[in-house]
GROMACS .gro file of C-alpha atoms in nm:
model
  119
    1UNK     CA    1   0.132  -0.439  -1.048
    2UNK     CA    2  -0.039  -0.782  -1.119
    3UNK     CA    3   0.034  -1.067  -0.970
    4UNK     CA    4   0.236  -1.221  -1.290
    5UNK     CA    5   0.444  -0.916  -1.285
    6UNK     CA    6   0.497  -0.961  -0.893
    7UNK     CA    7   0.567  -1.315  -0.903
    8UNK     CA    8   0.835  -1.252  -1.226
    9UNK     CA    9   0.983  -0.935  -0.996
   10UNK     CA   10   1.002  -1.211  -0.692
   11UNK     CA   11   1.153  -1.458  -0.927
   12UNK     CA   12   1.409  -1.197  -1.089
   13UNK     CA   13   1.538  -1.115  -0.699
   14UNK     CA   14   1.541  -1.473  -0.594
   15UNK     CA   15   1.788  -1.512  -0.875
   16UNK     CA   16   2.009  -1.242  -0.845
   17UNK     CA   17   2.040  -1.347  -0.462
   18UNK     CA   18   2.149  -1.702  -0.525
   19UNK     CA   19   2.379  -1.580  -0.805
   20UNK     CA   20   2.519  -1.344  -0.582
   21UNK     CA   21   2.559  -1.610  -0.289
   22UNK     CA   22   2.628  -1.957  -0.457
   23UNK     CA   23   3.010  -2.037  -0.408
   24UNK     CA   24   3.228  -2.239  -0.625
   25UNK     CA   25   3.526  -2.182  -0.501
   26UNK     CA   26   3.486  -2.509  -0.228
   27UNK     CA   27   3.582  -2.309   0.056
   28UNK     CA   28   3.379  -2.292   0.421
   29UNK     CA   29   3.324  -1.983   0.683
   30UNK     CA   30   3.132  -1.980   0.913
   31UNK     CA   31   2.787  -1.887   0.788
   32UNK     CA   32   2.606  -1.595   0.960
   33UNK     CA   33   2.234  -1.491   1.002
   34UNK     CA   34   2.218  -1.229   0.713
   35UNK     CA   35   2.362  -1.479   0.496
   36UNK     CA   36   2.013  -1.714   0.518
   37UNK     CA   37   1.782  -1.716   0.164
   38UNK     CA   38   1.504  -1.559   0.392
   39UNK     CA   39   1.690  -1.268   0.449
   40UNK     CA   40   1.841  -1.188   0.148
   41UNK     CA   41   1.532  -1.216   0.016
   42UNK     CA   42   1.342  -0.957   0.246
   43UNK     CA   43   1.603  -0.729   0.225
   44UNK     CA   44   1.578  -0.749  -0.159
   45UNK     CA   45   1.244  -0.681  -0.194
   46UNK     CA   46   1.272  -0.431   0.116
   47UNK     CA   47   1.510  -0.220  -0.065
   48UNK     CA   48   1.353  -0.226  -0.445
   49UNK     CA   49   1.000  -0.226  -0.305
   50UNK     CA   50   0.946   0.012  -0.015
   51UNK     CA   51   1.083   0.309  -0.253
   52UNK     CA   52   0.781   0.260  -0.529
   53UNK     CA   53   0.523   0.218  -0.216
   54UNK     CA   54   0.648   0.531  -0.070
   55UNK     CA   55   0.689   0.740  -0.405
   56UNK     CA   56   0.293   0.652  -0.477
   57UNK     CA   57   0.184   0.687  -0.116
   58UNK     CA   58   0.398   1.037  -0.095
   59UNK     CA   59   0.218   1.130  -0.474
   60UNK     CA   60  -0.114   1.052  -0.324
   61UNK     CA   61  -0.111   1.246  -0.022
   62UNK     CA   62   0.020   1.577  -0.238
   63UNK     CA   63  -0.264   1.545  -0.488
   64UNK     CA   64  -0.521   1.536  -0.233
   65UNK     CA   65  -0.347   1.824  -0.011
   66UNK     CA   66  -0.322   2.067  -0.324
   67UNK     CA   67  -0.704   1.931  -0.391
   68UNK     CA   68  -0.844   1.931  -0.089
   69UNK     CA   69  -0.663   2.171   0.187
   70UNK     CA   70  -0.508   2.397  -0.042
   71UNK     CA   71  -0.779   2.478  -0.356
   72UNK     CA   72  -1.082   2.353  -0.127
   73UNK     CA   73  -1.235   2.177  -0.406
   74UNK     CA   74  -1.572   1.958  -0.331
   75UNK     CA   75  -1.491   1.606  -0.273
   76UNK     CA   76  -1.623   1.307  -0.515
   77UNK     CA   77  -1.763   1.023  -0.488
   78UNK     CA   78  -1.492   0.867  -0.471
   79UNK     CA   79  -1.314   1.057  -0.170
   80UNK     CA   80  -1.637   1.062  -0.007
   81UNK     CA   81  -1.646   0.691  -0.025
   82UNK     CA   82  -1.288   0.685   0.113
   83UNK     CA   83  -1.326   0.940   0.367
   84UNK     CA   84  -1.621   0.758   0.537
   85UNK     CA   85  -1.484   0.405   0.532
   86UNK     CA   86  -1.169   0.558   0.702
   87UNK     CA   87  -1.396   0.735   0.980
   88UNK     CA   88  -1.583   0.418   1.000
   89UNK     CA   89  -1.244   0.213   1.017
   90UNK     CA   90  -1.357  -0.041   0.780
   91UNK     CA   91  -1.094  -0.183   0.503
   92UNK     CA   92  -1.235  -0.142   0.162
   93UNK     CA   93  -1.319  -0.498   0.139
   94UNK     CA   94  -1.545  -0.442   0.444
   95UNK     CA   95  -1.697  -0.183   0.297
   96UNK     CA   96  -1.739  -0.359  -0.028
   97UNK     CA   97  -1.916  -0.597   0.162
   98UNK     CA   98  -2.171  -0.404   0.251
   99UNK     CA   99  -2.513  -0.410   0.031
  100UNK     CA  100  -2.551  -0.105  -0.153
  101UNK     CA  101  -2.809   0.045   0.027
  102UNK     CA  102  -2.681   0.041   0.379
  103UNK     CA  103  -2.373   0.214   0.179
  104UNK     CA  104  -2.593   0.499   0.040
  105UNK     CA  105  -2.763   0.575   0.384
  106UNK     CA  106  -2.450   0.590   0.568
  107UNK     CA  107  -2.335   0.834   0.265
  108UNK     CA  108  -2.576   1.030   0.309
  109UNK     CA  109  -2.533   1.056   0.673
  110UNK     CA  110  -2.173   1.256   0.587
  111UNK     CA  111  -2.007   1.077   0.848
  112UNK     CA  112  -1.670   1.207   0.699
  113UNK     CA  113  -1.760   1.488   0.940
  114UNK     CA  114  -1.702   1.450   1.252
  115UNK     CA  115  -1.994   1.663   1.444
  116UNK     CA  116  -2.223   1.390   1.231
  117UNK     CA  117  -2.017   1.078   1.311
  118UNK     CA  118  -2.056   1.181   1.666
  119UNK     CA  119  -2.412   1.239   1.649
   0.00000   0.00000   0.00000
């Protein structure tokens, strides 16, 4: 998603929340802690958001099982990339970071393996 599309999704919730909270009617309770904008708002986004982060996170991780574990196919560049910033424990900004050539050498030092990292 970009961040126009977040900010309109944001927007669309904050609505619905104070449409579903503003009173008319003039009458007082006693206001409680899940009735505060903050919360209704986290909750929102907690229940609309968390199920499309799981469903690609869950898609993910069954692509590169059937890939990977199950049809033992060679990784890419790509998952090699991945697979050694993880085993490094650098975020991919980190490892973005990096110049290009300290990126190739530690490529081509397959640190994804773990006898090499090690080593």
């Amino acid at each position: 998603m970009t961040k126009e599309e977040i900010k309109a999704e944001e927007e669309k919730i904050l609505i619905k929340v104070l449409e579903e909270n503003l009173q008319i009617e003039g009458g007082y309770r006693q206001p409680k802690v899940l009735d505060v904008l903050v919360f209704q708002i986290l909750f929102r986004l907690m229940w609309e958001c968390v199920p499309y982060y799981l469903f690609c996170y869950v898609k993910w991780w069954v692509i590169w099982t059937w890939k990977f574990t199950i049809n033992k196919e060679p990784y890419g560049p790509e998952e090699i990339d991945y697979l050694t910033r993880k085993s490094l424990k650098l975020s991919e900004t980190q490892w973005q970071m990096l110049p290009e050539k300290n990126r190739e050498t530690l490529l081509t030092k397959q640190l994804w393996i773990k006898a090499n990292l090690t080593s």
